[in-house]
CSV table of C-alpha atoms and ligand atoms in Angstrom, one decimal:
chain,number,residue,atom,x,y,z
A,1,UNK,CA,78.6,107.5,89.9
A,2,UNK,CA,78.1,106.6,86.5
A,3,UNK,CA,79.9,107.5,83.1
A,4,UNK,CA,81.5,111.2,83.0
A,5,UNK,CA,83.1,113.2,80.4
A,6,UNK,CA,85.1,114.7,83.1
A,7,UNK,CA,89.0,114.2,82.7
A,8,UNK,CA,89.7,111.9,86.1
A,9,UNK,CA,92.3,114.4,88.0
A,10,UNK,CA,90.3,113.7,91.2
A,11,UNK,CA,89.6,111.0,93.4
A,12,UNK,CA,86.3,112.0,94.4
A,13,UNK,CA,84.2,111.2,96.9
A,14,UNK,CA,80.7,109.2,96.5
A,15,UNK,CA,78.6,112.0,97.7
A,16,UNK,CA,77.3,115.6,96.4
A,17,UNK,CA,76.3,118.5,97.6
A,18,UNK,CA,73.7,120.7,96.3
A,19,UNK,CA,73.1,123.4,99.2
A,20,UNK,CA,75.4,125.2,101.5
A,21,UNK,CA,74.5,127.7,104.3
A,22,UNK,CA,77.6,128.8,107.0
A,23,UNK,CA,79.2,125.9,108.3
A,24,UNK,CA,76.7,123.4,107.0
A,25,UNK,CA,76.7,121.4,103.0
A,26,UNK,CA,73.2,119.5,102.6
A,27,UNK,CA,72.6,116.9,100.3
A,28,UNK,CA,70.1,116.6,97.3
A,29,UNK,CA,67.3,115.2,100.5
A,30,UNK,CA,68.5,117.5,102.6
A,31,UNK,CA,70.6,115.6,105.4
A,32,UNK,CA,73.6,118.5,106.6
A,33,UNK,CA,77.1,117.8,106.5
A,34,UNK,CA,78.8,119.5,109.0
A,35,UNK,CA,81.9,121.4,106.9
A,36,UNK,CA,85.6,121.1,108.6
A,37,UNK,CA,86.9,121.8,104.9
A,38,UNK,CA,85.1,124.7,103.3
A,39,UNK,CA,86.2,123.9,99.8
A,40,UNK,CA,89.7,123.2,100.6
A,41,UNK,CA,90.2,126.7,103.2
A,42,UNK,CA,88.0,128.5,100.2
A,43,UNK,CA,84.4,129.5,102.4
A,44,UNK,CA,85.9,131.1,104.7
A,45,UNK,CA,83.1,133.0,106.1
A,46,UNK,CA,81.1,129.6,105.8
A,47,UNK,CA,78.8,128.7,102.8
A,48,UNK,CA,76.9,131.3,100.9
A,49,UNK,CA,77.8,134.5,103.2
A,50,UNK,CA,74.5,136.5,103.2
A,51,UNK,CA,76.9,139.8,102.5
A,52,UNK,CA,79.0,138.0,99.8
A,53,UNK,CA,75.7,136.6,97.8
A,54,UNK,CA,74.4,139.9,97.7
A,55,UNK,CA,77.8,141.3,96.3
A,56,UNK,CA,77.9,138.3,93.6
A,57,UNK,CA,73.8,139.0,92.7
A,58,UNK,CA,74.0,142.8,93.0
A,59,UNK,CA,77.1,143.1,90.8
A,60,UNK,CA,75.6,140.0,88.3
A,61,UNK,CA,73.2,142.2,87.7
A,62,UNK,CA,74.9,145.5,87.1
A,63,UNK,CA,78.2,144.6,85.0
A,64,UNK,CA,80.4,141.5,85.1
A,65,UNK,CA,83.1,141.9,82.6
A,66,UNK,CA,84.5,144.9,80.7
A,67,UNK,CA,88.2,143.9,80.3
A,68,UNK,CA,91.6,145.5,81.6
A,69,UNK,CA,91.3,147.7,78.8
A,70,UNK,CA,89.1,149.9,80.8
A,71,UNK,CA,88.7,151.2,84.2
A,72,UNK,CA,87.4,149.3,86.4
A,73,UNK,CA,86.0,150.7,89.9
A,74,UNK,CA,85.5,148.3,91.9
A,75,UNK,CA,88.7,146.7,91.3
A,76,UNK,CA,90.7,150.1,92.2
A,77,UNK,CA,88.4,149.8,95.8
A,78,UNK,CA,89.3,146.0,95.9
A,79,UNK,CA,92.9,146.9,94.9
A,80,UNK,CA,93.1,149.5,98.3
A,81,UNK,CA,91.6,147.3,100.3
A,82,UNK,CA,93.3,144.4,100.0
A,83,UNK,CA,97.1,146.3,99.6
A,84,UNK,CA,95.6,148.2,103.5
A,85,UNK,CA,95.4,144.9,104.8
A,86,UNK,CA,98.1,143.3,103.3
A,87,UNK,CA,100.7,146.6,103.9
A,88,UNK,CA,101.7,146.0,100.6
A,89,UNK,CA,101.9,148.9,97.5
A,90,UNK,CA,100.7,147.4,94.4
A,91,UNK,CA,98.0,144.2,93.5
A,92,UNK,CA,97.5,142.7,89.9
A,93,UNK,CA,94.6,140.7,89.9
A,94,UNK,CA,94.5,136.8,88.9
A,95,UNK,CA,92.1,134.0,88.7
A,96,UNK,CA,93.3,131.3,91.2
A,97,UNK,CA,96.2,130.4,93.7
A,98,UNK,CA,98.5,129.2,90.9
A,99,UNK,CA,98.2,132.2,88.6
A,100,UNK,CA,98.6,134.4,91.3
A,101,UNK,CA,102.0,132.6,92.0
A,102,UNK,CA,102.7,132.5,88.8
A,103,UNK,CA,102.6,136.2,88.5
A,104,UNK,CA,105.2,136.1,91.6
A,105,UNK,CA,107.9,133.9,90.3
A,106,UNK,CA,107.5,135.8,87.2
A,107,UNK,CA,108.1,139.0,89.1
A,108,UNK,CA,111.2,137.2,90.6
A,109,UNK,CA,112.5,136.7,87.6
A,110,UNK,CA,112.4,139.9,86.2
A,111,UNK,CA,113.5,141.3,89.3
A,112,UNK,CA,116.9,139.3,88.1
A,113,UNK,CA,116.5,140.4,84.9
A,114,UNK,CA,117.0,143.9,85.3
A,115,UNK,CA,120.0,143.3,87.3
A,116,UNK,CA,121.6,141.4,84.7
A,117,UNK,CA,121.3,137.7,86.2
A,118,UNK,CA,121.7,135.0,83.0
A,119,UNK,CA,119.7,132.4,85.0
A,120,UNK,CA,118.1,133.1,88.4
A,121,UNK,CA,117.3,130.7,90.6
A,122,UNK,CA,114.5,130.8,93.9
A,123,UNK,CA,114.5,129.2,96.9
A,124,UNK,CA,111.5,126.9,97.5
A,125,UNK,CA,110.7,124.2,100.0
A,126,UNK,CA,110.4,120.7,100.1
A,127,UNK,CA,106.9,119.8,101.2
A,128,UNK,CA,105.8,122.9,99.4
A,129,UNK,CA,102.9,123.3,97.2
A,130,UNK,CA,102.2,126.4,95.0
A,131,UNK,CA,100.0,125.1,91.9
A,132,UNK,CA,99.8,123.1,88.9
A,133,UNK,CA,100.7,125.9,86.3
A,134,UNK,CA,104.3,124.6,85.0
A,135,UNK,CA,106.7,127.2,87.2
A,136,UNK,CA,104.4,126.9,90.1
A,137,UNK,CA,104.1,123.0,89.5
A,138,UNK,CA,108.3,123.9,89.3
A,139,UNK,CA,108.4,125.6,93.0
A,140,UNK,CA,106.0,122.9,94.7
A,141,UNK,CA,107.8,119.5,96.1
A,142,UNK,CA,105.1,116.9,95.8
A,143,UNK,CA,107.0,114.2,92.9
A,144,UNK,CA,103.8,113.1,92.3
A,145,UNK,CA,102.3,116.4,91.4
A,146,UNK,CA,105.8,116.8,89.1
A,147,UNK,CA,105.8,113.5,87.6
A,148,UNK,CA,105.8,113.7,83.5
A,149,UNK,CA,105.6,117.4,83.0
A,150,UNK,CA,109.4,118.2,82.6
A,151,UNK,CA,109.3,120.8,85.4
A,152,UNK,CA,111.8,123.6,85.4
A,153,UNK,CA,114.0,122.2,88.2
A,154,UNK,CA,117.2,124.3,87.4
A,155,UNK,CA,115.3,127.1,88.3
A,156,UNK,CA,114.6,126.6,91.9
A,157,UNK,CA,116.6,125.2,94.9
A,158,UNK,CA,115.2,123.0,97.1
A,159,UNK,CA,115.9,123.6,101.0
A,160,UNK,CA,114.0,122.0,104.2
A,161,UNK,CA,111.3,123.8,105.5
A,162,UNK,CA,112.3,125.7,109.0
A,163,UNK,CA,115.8,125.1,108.2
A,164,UNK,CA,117.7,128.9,107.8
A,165,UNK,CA,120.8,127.0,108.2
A,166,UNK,CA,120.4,125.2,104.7
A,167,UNK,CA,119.3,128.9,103.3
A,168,UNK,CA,122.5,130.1,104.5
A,169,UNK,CA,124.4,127.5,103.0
A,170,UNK,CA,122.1,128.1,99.1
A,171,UNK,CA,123.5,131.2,99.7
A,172,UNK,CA,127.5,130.2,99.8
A,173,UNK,CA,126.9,127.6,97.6
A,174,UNK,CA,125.0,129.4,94.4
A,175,UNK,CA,125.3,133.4,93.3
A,176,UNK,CA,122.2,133.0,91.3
A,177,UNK,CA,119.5,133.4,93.7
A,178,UNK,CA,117.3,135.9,93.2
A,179,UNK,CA,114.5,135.3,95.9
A,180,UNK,CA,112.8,133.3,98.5
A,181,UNK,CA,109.1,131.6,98.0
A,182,UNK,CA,107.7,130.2,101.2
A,183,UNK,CA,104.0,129.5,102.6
A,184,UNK,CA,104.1,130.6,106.3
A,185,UNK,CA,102.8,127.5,107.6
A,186,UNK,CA,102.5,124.7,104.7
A,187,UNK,CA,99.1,123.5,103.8
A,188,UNK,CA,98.9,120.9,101.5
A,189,UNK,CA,102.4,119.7,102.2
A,190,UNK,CA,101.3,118.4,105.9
A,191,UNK,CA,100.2,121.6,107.8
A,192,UNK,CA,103.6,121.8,109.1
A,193,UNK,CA,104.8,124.9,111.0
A,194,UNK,CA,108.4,125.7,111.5
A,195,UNK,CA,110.2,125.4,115.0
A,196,UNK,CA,110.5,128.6,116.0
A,197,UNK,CA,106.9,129.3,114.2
A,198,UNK,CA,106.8,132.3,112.4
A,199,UNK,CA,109.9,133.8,113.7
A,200,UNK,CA,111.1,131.9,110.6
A,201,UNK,CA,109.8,134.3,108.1
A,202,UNK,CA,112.1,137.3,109.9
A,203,UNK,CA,115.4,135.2,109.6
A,204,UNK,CA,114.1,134.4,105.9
A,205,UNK,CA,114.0,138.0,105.5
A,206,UNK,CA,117.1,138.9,107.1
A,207,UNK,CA,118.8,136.4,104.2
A,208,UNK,CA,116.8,138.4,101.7
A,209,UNK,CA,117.8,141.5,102.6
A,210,UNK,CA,121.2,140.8,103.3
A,211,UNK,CA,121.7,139.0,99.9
A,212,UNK,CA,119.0,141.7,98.1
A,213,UNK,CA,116.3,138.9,97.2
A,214,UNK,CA,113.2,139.2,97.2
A,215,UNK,CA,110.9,138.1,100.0
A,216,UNK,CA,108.0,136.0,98.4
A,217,UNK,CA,105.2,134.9,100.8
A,218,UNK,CA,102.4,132.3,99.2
A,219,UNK,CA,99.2,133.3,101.6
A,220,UNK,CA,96.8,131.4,99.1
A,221,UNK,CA,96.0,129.2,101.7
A,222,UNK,CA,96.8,130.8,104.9
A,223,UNK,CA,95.7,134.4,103.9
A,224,UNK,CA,92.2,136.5,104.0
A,225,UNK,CA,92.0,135.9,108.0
A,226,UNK,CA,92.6,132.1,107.8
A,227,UNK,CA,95.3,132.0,110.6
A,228,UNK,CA,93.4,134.7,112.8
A,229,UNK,CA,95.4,137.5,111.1
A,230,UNK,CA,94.6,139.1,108.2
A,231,UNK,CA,97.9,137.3,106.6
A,232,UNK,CA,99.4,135.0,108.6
A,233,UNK,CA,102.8,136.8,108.1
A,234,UNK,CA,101.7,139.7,110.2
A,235,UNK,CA,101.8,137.1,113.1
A,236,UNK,CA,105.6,138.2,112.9
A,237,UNK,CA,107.8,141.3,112.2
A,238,UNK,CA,109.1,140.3,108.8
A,239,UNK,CA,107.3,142.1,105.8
A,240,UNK,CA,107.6,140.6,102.5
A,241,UNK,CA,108.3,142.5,99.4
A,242,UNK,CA,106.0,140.1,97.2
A,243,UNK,CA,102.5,138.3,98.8
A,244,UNK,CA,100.4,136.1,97.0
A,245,UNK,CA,97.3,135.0,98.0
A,246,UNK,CA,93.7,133.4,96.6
A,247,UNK,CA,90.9,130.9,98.1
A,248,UNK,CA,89.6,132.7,101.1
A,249,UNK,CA,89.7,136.1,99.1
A,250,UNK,CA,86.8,135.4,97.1
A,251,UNK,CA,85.0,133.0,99.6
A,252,UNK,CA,84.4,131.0,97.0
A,253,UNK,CA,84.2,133.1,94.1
A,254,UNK,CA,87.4,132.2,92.1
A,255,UNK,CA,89.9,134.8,92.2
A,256,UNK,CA,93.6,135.7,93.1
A,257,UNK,CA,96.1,138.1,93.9
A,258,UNK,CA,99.8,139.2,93.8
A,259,UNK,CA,100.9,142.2,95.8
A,260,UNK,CA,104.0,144.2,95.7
A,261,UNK,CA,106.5,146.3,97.9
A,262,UNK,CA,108.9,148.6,97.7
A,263,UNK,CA,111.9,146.9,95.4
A,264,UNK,CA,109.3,144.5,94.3
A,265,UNK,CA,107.1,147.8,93.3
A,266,UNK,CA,107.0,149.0,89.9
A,267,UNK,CA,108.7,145.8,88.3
A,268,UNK,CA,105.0,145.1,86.0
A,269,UNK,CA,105.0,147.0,83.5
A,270,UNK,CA,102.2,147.8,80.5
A,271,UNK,CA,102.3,144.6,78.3
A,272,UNK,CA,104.6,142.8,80.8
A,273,UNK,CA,101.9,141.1,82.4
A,274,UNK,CA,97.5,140.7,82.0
A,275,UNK,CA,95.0,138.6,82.4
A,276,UNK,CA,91.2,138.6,80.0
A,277,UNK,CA,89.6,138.4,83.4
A,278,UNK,CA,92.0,139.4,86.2
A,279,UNK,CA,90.1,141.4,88.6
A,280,UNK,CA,86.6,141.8,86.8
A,281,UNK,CA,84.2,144.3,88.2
A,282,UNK,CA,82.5,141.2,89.5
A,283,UNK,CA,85.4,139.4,90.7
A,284,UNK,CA,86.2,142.6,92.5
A,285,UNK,CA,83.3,143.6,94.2
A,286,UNK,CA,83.6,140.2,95.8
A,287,UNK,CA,87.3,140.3,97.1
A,288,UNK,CA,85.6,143.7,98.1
A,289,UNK,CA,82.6,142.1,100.5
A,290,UNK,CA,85.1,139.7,101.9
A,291,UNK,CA,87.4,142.4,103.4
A,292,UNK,CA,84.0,144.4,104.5
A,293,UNK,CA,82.8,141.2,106.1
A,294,UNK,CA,87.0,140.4,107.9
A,295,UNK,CA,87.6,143.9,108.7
A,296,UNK,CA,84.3,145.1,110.5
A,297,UNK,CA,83.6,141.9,112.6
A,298,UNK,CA,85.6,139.9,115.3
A,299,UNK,CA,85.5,136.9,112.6
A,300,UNK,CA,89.3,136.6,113.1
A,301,UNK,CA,89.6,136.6,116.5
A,302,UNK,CA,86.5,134.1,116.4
A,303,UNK,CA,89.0,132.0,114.2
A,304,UNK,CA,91.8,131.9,117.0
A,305,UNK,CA,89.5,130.9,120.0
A,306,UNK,CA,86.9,128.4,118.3
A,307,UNK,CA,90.8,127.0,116.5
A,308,UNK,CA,92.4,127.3,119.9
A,309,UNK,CA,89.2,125.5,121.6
A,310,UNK,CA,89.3,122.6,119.0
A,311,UNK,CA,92.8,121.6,118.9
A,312,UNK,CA,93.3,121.7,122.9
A,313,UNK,CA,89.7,119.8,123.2
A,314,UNK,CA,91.2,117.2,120.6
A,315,UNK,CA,95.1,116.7,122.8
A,316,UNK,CA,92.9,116.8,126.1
A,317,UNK,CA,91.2,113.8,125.7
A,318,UNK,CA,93.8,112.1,123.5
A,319,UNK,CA,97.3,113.8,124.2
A,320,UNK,CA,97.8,110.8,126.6
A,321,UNK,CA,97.6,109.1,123.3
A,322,UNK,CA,100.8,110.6,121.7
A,323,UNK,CA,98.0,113.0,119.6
A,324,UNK,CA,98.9,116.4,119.7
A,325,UNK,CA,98.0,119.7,117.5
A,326,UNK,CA,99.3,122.6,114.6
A,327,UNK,CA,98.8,125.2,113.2
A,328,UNK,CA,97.1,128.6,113.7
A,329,UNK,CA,93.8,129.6,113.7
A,330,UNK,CA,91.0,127.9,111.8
A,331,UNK,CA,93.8,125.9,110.3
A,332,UNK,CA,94.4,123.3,112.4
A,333,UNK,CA,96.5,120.3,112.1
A,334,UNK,CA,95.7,116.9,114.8
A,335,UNK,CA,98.8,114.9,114.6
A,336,UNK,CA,97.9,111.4,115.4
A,337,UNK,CA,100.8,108.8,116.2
A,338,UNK,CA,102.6,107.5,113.2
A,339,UNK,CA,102.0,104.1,113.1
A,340,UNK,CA,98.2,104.6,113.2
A,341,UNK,CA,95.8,103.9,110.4
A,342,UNK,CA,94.5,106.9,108.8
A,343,UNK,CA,93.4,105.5,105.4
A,344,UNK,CA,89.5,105.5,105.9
A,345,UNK,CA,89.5,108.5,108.3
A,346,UNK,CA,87.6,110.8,105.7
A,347,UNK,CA,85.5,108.3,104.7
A,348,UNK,CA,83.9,107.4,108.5
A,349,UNK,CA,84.0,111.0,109.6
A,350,UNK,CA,81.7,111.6,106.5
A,351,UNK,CA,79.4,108.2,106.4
A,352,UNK,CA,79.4,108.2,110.2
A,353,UNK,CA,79.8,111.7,111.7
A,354,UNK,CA,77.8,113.1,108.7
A,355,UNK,CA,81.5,115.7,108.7
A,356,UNK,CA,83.8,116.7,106.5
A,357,UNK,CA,87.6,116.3,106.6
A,358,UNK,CA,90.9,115.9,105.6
A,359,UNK,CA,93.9,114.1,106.3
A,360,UNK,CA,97.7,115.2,105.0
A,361,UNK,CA,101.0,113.6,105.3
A,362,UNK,CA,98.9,110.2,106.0
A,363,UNK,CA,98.2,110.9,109.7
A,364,UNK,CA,97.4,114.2,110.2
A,365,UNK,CA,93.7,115.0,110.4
A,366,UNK,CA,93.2,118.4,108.6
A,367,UNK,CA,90.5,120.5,109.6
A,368,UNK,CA,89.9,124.0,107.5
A,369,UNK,CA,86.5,125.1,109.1
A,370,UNK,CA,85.0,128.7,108.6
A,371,UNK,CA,86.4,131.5,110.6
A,372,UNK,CA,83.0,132.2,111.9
A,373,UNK,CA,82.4,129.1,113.3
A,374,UNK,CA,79.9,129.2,116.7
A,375,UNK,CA,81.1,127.8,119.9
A,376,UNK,CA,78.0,125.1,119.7
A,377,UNK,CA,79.6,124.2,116.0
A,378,UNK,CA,83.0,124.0,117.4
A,379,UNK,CA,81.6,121.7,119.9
A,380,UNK,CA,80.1,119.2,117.2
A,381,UNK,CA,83.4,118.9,115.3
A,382,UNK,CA,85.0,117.6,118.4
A,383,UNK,CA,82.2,115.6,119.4
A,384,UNK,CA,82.2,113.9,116.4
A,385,UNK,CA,86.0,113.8,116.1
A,386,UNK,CA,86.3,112.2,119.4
A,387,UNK,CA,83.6,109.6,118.8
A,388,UNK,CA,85.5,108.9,115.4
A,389,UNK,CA,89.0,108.3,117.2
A,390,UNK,CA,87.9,106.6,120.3
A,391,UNK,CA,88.0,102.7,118.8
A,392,UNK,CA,91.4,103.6,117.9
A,393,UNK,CA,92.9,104.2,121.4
B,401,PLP,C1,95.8,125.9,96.9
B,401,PLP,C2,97.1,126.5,96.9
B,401,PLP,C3,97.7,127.0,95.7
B,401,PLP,C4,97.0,126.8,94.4
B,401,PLP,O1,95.8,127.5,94.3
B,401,PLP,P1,94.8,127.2,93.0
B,401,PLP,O2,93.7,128.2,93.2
B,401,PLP,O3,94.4,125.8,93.2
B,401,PLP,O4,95.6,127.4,91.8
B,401,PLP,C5,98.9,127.6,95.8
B,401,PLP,N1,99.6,127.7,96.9
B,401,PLP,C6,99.1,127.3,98.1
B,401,PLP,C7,99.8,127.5,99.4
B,401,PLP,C8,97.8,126.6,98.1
B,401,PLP,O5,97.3,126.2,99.3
């Protein structure tokens, strides 16, 4: 591509889209891209959702911003229907993934606060990622990401992912903790589930309750039905007291949100917290269409067969291979053998299999397709998966 004026924060990749419709991205002469990504587990519902368009046009045409200094209907409606979903009491509104974090560790913090901490710490992850605003940037693991930005690392503790033991232990160790913050199954960081899956988030609970922290759940990624439930947390009995979640919600639309529960409830006060556009009658009405859409369809249930179909098509004809599969879902995780080279994976899938994929942690093949994938789509992303790995094996 030739000069930009864009700041270079991405690698990008030589091609452009300038159409989407469900699981399909065309190019400027029209040749279709078949979409295992969806914006990074953003289009949920696939590209340019007839119900969600009509929201964004209907609404763009009607009122798009009046400010939090007024009422705003439709983000009271969005507010009740995500916090039904979600369990939870309370939702402020944010822009993105990041902010919506943001809004969390801040609520940790105060949380402290009021109970007279000097300098509360949070346990975090390592492999985690959470955003690039400087305490979210401070939560997630990646040095990389860090690097240069003087991140605020006496505020967090770092423990392995799946390990309760080495929670346990932050707890003997340090009397400053004043919460948890944990993705249910990590995204960026490798798509890596715990052992014991999600039976992890009710030990982490258990620690939380026992030590009165607060239970802090980033669903940015695996939220808004990506996992097959509405939040991947509610594949388990725990229930956390703060849940944060963004890209599906809007399906594209930018938007984000922090909930709240019981102890968590009530912390926010007037003044304490805002954002200029946070929750926008437009914004809203979206986050609205998207629960519509999850809640009166089988979208989600869709999301754990056509998941479960791919990733046990994938380990059939390569499990003999040392390939096997994660995740939940529509997020799915195909772990190829470690010695492998992965490097031009995305590349051939794209200039070869006219798809679109990922690969984390250097040799796992991410796929993020829409939750409403069809059976004959399913089909195509392991046809042309397959037909992609075979010369290696
Ligand atoms: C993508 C992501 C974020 C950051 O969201 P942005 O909208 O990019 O700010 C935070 N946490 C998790 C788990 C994510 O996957």
């Amino acid at each position: 591509m030739s000069a930009t004026y864009l700041m270079p924060t991405y690698n990008r990749q030589p091609i452009s889209f300038t159409r989407g419709s469900g699981s399909w991205l065309y190019t400027k002469d029209d040749t279709p891209y078949l979409d295992a990504l969806t914006g990074i587990a953003v289009c949920g519902l696939g590209h340019c959702h007839p119900q969600v368009t009509e929201a964004i046009q209907q609404q763009a045409a009607t009122l798009v911003h009046t400010s939090n200094l007024f009422g705003i209907d439709w983000q009271e409606r969005a507010g009740e229907a995500l916090c039904t979903a979600a369990q939870m009491d309370s939702v402020f509104f944010a822009n993105s993934g990041a902010e919506a974090n943001e809004a969390a560790l801040k609520l940790a913090r105060l949380y402290a606060h009021k109970q007279g901490f000097k300098r509360p710490k949070v346990i975090v992850m390592e492999q985690s990622f959470h955003g690039r605003t400087l305490l979210s940037l401070s939560a997630t693991a990646n040095p990389k990401a860090r690097e240069g930005f003087y991140t605020l690392d006496d505020d967090f503790i770092r423990v392995a992912f799946g390990d309760i033991d080495a929670v346990k232990q932050a707890a003997l160790d340090h009397d400053d903790i004043c919460a948890i913050f944990v993705e249910p199954i990590q995204g960026e960081g490798g798509l890596n589930t715990a052992t014991n899956g999600f039976t992890y988030l009710e030990e982490l609970q258990a620690e939380c309750d026992a030590h009165n922290w607060l239970f802090m759940l980033d669903e940015v990624q695996t939220g808004n039905g990506r996992t097959g439930k509405y939040f991947a947390y509610q594949h388990s009995k725990a229930r956390p007291d703060v849940l944060t979640t963004a890209k599906g919600l809007g399906n594209g639309f930018p938007v984000g949100a922090c909930m709240v529960r019981g102890r968590a409830n009530g912390l926010f006060g007037a003044g304490s917290h805002g954002s200029t556009y946070g929750g926008t009658p437009l914004a809203s009405r979206v986050v609205h269409s998207v629960y519509d859409v999850l809640t009166n369809s089988d979208i989600m249930d869709n999301a754990v067969s056509e998941g479960s179909f791919i990733r046990e098509s994938m380990v059939d004809t390569f499990g003999q291979h040392g390939v096997s599969s994660r995740g939940a879902g529509m997020m799915i995780g195909i772990v190829l053998p470690e010695d492998m080279d992965c490097s031009q994976l995305v590349d051939r899938a794209r200039d070869e299999q006219n798809m679109i994929i990922n690969v984390t942690g250097s040799h796992v093949i991410r796929l993020l397709p829409p939750l409403n994938m069809s059976r004959d789509e399913s089909t195509q992303v392991v046809e042309r998966l397959t037909a992609l790995l075979k010369p290696s094996f």
